[in-house]
Coordinates of C-alpha atoms and ligand atoms in Angstrom, one line a residue:
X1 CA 174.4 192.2 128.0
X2 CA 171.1 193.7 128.1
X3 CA 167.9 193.0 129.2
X4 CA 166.3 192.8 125.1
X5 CA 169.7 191.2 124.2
X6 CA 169.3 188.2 126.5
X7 CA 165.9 187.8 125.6
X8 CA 166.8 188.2 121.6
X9 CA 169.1 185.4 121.9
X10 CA 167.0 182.7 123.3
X11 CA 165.5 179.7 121.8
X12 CA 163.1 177.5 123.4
X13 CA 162.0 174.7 121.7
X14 CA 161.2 170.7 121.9
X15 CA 162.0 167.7 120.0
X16 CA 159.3 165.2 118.9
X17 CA 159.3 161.6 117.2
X18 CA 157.3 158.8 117.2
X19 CA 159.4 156.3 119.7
X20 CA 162.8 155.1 117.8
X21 CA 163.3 158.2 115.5
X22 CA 166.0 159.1 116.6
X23 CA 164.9 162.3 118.9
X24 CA 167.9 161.1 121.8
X25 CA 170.8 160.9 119.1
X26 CA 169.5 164.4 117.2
X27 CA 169.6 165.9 121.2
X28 CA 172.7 164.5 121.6
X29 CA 174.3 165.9 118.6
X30 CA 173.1 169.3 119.1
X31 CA 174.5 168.9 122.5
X32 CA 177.9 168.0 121.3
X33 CA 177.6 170.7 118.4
X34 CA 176.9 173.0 121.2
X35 CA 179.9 172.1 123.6
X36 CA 177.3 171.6 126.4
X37 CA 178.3 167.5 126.5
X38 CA 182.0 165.9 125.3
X39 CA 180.6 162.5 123.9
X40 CA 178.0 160.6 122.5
X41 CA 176.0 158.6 124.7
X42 CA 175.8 161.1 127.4
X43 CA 172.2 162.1 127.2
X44 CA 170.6 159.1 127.9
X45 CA 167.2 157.9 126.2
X46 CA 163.8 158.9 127.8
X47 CA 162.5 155.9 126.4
X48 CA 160.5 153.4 128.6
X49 CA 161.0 149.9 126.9
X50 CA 158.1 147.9 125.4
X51 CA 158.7 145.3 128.1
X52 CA 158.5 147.9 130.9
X53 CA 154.9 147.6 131.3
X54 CA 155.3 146.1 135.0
X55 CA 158.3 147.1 135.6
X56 CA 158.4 149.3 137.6
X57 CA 162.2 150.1 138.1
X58 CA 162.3 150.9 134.8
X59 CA 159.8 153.5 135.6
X60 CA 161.4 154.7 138.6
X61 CA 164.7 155.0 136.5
X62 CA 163.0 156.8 134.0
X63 CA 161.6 159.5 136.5
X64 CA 165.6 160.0 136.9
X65 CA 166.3 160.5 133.5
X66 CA 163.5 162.7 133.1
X67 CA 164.5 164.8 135.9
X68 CA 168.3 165.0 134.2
X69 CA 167.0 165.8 130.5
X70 CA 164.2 168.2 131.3
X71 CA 165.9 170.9 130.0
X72 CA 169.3 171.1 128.0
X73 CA 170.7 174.4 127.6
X74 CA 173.6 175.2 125.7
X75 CA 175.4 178.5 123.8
X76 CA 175.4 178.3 120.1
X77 CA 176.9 181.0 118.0
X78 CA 176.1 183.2 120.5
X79 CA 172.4 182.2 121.4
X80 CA 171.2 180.6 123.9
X81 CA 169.6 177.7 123.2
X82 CA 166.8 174.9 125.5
X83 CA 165.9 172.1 124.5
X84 CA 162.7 170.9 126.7
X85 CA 162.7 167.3 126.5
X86 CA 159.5 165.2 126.0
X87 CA 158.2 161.6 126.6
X88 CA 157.9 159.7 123.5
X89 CA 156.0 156.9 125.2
X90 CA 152.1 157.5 124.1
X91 CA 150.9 156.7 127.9
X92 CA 152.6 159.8 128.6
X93 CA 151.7 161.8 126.1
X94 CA 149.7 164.6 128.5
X95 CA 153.1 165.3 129.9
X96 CA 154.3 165.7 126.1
X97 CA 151.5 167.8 125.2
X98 CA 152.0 170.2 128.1
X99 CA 155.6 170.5 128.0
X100 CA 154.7 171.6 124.2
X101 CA 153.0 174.7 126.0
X102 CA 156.6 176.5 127.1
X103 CA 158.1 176.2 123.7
X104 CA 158.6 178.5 121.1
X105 CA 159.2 176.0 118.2
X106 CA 159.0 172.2 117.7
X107 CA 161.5 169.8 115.5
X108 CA 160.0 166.8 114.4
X109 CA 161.8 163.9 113.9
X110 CA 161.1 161.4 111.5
X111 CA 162.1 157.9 110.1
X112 CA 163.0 157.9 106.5
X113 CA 161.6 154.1 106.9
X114 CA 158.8 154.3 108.8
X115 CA 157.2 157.7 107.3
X116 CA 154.8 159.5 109.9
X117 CA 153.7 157.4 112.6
X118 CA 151.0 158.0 114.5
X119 CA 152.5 159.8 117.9
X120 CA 154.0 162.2 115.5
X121 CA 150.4 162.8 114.0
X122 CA 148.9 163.6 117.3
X123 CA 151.8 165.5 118.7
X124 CA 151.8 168.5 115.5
X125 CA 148.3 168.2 116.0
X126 CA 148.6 169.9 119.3
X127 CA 151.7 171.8 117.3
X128 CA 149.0 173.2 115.1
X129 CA 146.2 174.0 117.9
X130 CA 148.8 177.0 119.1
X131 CA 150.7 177.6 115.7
X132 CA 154.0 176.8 117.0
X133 CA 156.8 176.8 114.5
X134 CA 157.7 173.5 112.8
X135 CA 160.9 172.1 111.3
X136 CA 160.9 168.4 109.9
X137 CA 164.0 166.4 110.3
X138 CA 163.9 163.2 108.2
X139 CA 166.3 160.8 109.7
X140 CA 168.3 157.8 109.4
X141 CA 169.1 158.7 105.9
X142 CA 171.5 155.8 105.8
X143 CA 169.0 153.4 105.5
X144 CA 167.0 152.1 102.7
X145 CA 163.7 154.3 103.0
X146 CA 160.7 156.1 101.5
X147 CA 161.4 158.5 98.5
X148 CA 162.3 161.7 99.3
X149 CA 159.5 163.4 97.2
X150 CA 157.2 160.7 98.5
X151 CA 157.9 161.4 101.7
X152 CA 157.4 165.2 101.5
X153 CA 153.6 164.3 100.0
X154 CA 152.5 162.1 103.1
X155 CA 153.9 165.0 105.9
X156 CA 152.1 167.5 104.0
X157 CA 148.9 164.8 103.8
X158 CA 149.4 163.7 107.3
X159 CA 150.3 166.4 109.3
X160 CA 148.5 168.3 107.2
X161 CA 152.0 171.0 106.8
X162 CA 153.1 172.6 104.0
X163 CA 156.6 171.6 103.4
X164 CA 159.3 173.5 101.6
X165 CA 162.7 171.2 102.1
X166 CA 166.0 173.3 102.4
X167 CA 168.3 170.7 102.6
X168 CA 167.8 167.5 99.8
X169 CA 169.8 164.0 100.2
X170 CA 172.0 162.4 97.4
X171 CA 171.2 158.8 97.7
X172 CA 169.9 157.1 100.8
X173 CA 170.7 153.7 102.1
X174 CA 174.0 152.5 101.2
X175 CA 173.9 155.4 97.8
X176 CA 173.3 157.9 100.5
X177 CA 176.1 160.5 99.7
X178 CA 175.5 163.6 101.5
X179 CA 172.7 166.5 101.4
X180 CA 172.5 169.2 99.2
X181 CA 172.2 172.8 100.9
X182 CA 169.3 174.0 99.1
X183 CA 169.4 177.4 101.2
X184 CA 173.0 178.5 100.6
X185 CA 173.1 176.2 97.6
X186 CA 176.4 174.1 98.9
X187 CA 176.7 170.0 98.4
X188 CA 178.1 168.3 101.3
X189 CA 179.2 165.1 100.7
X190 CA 179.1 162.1 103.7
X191 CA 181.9 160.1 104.2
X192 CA 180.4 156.8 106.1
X193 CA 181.1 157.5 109.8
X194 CA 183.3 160.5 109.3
X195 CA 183.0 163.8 110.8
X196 CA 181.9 166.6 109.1
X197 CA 184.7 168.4 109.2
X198 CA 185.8 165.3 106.9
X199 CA 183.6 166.0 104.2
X200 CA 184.1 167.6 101.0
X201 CA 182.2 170.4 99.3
X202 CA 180.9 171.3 96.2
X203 CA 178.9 174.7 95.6
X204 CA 178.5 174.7 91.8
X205 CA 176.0 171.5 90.8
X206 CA 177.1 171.9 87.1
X207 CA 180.8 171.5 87.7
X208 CA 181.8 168.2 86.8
X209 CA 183.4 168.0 90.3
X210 CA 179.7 166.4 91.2
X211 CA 180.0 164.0 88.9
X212 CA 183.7 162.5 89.9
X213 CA 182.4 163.2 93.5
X214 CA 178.9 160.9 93.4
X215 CA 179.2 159.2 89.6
X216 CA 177.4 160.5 87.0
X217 CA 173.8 158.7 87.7
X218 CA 173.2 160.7 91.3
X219 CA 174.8 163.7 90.1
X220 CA 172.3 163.8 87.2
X221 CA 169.5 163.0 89.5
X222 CA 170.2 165.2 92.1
X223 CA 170.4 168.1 88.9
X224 CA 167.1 167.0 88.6
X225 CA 165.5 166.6 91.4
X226 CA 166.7 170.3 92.4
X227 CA 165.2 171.9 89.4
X228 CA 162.3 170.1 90.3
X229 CA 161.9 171.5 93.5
X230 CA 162.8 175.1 92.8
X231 CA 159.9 175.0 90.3
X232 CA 157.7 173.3 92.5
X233 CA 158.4 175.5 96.0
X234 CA 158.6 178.8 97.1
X235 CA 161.6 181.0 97.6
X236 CA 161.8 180.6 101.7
X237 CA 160.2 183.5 104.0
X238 CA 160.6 183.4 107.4
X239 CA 157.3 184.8 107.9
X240 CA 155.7 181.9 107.0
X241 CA 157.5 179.4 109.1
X242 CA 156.9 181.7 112.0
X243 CA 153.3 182.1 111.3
X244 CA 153.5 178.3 110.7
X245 CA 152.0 178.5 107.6
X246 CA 155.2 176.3 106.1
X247 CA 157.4 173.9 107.7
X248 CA 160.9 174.0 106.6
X249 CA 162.1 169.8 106.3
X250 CA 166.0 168.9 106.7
X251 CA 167.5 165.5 105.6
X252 CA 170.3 164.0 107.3
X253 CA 171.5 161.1 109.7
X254 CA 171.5 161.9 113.3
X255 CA 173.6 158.8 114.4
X256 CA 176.1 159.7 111.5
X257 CA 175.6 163.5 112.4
X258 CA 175.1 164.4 109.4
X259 CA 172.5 167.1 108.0
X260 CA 172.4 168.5 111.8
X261 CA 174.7 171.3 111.3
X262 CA 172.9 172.6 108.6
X263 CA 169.5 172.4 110.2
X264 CA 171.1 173.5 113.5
X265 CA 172.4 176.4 111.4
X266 CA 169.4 177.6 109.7
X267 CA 167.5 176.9 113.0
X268 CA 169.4 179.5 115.1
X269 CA 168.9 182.2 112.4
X270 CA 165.3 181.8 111.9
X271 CA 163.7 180.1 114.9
X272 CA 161.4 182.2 117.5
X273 CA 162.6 184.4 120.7
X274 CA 160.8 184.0 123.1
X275 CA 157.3 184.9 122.0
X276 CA 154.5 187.0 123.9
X277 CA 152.2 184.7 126.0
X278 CA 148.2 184.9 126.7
X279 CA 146.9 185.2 130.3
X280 CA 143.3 184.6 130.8
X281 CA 143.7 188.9 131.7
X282 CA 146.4 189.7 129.0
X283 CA 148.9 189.5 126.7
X284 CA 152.5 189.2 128.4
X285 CA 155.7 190.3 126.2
X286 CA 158.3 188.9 127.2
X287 CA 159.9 192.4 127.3
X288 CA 157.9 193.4 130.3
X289 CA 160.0 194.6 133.4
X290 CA 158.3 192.4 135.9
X291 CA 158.7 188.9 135.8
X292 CA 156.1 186.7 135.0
X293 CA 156.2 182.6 134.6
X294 CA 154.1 179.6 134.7
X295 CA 154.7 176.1 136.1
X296 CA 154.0 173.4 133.3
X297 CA 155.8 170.3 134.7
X298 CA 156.0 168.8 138.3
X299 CA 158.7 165.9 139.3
X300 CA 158.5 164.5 142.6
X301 CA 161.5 163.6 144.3
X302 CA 162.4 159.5 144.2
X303 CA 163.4 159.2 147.2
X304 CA 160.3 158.8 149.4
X305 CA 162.2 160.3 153.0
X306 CA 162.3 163.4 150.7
X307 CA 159.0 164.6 149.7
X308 CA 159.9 167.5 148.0
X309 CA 159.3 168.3 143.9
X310 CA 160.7 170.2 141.4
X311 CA 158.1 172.3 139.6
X312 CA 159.6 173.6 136.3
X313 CA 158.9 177.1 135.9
X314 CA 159.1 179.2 132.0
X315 CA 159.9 182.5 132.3
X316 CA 157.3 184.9 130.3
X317 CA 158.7 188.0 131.2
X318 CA 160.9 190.0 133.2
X319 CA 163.8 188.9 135.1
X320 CA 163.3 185.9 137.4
X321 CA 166.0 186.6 140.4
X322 CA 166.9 183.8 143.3
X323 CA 166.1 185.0 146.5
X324 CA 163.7 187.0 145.6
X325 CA 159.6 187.3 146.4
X326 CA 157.4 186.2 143.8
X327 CA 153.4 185.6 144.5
X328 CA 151.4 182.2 143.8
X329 CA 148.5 183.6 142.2
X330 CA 146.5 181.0 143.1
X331 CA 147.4 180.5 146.6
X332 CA 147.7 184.5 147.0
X333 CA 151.0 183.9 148.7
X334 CA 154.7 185.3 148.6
X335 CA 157.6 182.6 148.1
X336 CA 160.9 182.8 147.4
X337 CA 163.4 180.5 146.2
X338 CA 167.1 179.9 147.2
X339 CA 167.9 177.8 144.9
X340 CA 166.4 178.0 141.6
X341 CA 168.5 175.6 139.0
X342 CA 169.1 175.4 135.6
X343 CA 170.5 172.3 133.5
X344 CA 173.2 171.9 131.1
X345 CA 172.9 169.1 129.9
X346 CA 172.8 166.4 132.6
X347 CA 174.4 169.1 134.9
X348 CA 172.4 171.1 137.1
X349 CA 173.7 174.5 138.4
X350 CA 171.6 177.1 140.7
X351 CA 171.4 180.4 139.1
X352 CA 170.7 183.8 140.3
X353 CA 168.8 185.1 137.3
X354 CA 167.1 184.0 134.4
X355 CA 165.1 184.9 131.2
X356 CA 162.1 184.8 129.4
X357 CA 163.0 181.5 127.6
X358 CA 164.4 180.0 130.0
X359 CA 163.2 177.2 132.3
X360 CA 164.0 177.1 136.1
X361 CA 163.9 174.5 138.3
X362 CA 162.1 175.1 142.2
X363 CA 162.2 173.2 145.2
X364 CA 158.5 172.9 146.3
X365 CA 157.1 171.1 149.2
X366 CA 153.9 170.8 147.7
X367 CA 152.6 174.4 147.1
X368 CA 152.9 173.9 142.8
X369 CA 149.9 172.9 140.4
X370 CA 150.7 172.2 136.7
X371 CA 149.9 175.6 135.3
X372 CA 150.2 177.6 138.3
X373 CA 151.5 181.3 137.5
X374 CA 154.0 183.2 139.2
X375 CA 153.9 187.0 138.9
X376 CA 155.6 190.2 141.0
X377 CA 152.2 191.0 141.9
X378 CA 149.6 191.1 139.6
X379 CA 146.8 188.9 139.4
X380 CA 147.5 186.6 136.0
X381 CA 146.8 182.9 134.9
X382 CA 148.5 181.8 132.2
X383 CA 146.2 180.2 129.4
X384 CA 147.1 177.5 126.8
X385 CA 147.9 174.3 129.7
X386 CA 145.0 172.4 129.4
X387 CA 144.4 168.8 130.3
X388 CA 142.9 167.0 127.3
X389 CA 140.6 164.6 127.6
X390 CA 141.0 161.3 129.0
X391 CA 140.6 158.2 127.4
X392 CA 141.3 154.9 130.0
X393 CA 138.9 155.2 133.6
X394 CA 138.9 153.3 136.3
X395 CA 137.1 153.8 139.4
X396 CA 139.9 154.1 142.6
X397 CA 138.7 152.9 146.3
X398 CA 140.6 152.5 149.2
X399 CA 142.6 149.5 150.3
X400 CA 143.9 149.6 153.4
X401 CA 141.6 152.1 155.9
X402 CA 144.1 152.9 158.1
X403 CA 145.3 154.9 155.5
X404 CA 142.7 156.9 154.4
X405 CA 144.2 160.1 154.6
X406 CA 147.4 159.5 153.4
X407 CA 145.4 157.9 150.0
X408 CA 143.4 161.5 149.7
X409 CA 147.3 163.1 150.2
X410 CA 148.9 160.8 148.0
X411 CA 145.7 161.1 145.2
X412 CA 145.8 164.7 145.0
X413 CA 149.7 165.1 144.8
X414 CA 149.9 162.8 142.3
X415 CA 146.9 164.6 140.3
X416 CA 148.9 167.9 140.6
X417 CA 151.8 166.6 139.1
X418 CA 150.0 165.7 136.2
X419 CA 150.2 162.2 136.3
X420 CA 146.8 161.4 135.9
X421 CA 142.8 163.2 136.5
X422 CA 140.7 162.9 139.2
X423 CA 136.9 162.8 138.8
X424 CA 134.2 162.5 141.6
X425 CA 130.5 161.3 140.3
X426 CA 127.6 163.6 141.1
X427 CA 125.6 161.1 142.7
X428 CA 127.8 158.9 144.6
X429 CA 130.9 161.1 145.2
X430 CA 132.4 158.0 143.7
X431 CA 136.6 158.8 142.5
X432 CA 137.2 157.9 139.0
X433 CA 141.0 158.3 137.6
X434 CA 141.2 159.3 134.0
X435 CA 144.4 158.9 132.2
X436 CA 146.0 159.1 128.3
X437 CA 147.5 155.8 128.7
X438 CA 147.2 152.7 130.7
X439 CA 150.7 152.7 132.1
X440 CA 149.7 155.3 134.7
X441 CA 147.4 153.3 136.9
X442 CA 150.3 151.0 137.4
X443 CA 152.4 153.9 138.3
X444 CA 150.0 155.4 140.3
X445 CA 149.3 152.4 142.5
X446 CA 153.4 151.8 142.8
X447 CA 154.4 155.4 144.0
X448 CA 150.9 155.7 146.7
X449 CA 152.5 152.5 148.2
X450 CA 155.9 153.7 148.2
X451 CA 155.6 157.3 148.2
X452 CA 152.6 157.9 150.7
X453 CA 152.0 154.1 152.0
X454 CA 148.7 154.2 151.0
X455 CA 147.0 151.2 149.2
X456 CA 144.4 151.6 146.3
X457 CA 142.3 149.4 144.5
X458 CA 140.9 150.0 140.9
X459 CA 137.6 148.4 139.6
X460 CA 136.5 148.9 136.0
X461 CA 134.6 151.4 134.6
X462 CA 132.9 151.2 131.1
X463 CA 133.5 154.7 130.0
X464 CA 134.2 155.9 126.6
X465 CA 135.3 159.9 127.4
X466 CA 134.9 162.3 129.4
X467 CA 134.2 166.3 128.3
X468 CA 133.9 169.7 130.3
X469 CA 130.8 170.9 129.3
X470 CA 129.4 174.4 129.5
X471 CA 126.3 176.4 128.8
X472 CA 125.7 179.7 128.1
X473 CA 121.5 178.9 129.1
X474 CA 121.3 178.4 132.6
X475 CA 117.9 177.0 132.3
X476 CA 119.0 174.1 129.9
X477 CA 122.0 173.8 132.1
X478 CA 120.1 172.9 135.1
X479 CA 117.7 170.4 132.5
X480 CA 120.7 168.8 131.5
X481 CA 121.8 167.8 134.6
X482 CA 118.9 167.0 135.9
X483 CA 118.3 164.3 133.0
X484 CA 122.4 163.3 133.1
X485 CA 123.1 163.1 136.9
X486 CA 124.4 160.0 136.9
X487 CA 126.5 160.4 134.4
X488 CA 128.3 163.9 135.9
X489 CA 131.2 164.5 137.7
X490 CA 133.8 167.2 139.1
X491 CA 137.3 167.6 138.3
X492 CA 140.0 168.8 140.5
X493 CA 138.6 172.2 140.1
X494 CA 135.0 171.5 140.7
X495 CA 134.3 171.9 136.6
X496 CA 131.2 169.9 136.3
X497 CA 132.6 166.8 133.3
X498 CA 130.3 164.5 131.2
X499 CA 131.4 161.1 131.3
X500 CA 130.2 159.4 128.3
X501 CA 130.2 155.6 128.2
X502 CA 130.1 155.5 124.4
X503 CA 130.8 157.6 121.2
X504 CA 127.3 157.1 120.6
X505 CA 126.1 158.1 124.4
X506 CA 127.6 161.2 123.6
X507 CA 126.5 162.1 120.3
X508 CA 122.9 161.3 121.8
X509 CA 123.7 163.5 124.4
X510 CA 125.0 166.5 122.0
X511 CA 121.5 165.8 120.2
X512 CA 119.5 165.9 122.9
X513 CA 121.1 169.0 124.4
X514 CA 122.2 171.4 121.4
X515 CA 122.7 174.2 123.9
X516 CA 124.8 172.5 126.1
X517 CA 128.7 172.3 124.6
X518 CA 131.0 169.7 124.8
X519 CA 134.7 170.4 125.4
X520 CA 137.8 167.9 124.9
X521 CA 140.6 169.7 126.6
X522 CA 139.7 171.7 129.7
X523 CA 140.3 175.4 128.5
X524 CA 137.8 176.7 126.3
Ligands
GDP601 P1 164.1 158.1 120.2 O1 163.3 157.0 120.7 O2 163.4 158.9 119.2 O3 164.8 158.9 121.2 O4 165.3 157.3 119.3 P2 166.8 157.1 119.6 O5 167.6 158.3 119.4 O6 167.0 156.4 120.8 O7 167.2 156.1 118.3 C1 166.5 154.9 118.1 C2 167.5 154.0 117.4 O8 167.7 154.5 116.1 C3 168.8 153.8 118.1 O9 169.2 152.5 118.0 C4 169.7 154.7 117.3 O10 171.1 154.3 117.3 C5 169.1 154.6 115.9 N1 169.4 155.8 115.0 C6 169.3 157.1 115.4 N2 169.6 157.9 114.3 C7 170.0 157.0 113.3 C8 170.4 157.2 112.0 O11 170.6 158.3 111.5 N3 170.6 156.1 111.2 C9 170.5 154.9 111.7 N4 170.7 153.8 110.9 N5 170.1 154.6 113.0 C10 169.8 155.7 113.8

């Protein structure tokens, strides 16, 4: 196969939910549809349970899992398809967000119940901050739920898509009889816990056929509610779900796998290859000779007497090849890896080459930042893998002073990973972790101990957010922190970060300073 063909038949995507969706049974399903896993209950849930708070095994069996479902590959009518997997939990939601930066597309997967929920809000909205492609699956169609029409009103009000559905349920709940193939216009009917080679088809809705099939009140309704909908919505264009202008939605049941082969269907026809990137330099097409690639996830190893990580690497462009020398941009340096893997599935294999698309797994002993670009040579930095900013702060001393250094070690691995951000105050030189969630501190405070043996203590801090700020006046730069030293700080980088106490600290501080700007995610 070609270079272009390889490239043309890759689709890199993620699945997000709110918790409880059903994102781990649609994986699943896709996996089985795919061949890449034999039976259900192989990919096991990401999930950290409500109760999991302190405990920490849980945590520690969850970095497992993560490891295992970080990517899923598997073939599919001749494509090559990834799934990048992503935390539901909200405390974890950075790691979400930046996964979200090596995929193509997003499907988002919702309750029929439950509606949109808020994780799902926040996670199209950083969907919609780089126009990635969106496909809604409403799930658990089995269930007694929200209208369908209903439905389709608050994802267009909340996550502010425009929807066009291609596939439309008969029923839900215990009426819920199949879903109507609004794209090659073909009824498949569900036959409770059957397969779907089980089921029975119906391509003209006016043949009576529908009524015997579903009785005569659902087949009238569902006459209905189709004519509705092709007066109300557009003829489909893939142009506009690749523009993400319009979000094509799917109805089905995950658990009962049904409504996944005809979103898995239309998904491999019309999702993205692997699209160009932006470099802080360039563009990079993926159909460049030399490879290019960016690290956007970091796992460190469980076992403390092994300290190395896996740093997950998407290939931009070119061909990544094991063995092979590759510079560090940042750390100007040559490496080379002899054994780069790949997953399918829960199985992890090393590979000698990969594509743009695809997602490769190095051993690192602790060279790898999230966001770190690899190149053949040239001097690039990937753009778009931004930490966003934090909203729980606490200030981190020292414990135990024998182990001063191995805290400082310990602090900035962890920060490199991603797990959390570091801030030291201007005036004090004072550390101050900043995180999404308040799970982290706990984890951070559990893997020092049993990663590094350090010992940390956290005091509270009454902060409200903290924002990269920049100015384009150097003389009201240098007023503004004169009059707001104390409350300045550096991140890892040295990027000079206001930390606000209070929404209202802030907007004094944007009214007081209209030259100075205030940034929520660190790229801008
Ligand atoms: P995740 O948190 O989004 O990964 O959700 P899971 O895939 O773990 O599913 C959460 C729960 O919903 C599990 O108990 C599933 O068995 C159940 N579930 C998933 N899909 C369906 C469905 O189509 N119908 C029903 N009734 N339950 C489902």
């Amino acid at each position: 196969m070609s270079f272009k063909e390889e490239i043309n038949r890759r689709k890199t995507f993620g699945i997000v939910s709110h918790p409880d969706a059903g994102k781990t049974t649609l994986t699943e399903k896709l996996l089985l549809f795919g061949g890449a896993i034999q039976e259900a209950g192989a990919v096991k849930s990401n999930k950290i349970k409500k109760t999991a708070t302190s405990d920490f095994m849980e945590i520690e069996k969850q970095r497992g899992i993560s490891v295992a479902t970080s990517v899923m590959g598997f073939e599919y009518k001749g494509m090559k398809i990834n799934i990048l997997d992503t935390p539901g939990h909200k405390d974890f939601a950075e790691d979400t967000y930046r996964t979200l930066t090596a995929v193509d597309s997003v499907i988002v997967v919702i309750d029929v119940a439950k509606g949109v929920e808020e994780q799902t809000e926040k996670l199209v909205e950083v969907c919609r901050m780089r126009n990635t492609p969106i496909i809604v699956f409403i799930n658990k169609m089995d269930r007694e739920g929200k209208e369908a029409f209903d439905l389709l009103d608050e994802v267009e009000q909340k996550l502010n898509l425009s929807v066009l559905p291609m596939s439309w349920p008969v029923g839900m709940g215990r009426r819920f009889q199949g879903v109507y193939n609004l794209h090659e216009r073909k009824l498949v009917l569900f036959r409770a816990h059957g397969k779907q080679e089980d089921s029975i088809e119906i391509t003209d809705l006016n043949s009576e056929e529908l009524d015997k099939q579903v009785g005569d009140a659902a087949a009238k309704e569902l006459r209905e509610e189709v004519k509705l909908i092709r007066e109300v919505y557009p003829e489909f264009e893939r142009e506009d779900y690749l523009e993400a202008v319009v979000s094509p939605v799917f109805f089905g049941s995950a658990i009962n796998n049904f409504g996944i082969k005809e979103m898995l269907d239309v998904f491999v026809d019309i999702a993205p290859t692997p699209l160009p990137r932006q470099t802080e330099e360039r563009e990079v097409d993926p159909f460049e000779k030399n490879m290019t690639g960016f690290v956007f996830k970091i796992h460190a190893n469980m076992d403390p007497r092994h300290r190395d990580r896996i740093a997950f690497m998407r290939i931009c462009s070119g061909t990544f090849e094991r063995n092979t020398n590759y510079l560090h941009v940042r750390q100007g340096k040559k490496m080379k890896f002899p054994n780069p893997t790949t997953f399918m599935a829960s199985k992890k294999s090393v590979v000698d080459e990969a594509y743009p698309g695809d997602v490769v797994g190095l051993y690192d002993s602790g060279n790898f930042k999230i966001g770190d670009t690899m190149t053949e040579g040239e001097e690039l930095h990937f753009k778009g893998i931004p930490s966003f900013s934090p909203e729980q702060f606490r200030y981190v001393d020292n414990a135990d002073p024998m182990k001063q250094k191995q805290l400082q070690k310990g602090l900035v691995q962890l920060m490199d990973e991603g797990v959390a951000q570091l801030f030291t105050k201007e005036i004090n030189n004072r550390k101050i972790i900043g995180t999404v969630g308040a799970l982290q501190f706990e984890v951070i405070q559990y893997r020092l101990k049993h990663e590094y043996g350090a010992s940390c203590r956290y005091e509270p801090v009454h902060l409200h957010k903290a924002c990269w700020v920049s100015c384009d006046d150097a003389v009201a730069m240098r007023e503004f922190e004169k009059r707001r030293k104390k409350d300045l700080a550096k991140d890892k980088d040295g990027n000079l970060v206001f930390l606000a106490e209070s929404a209202w600290m802030l907007k004094m501080a944007q009214d007081n300073h209209p030259e100075v700007q205030f940034h929520f995610t660190s790229e801008f």
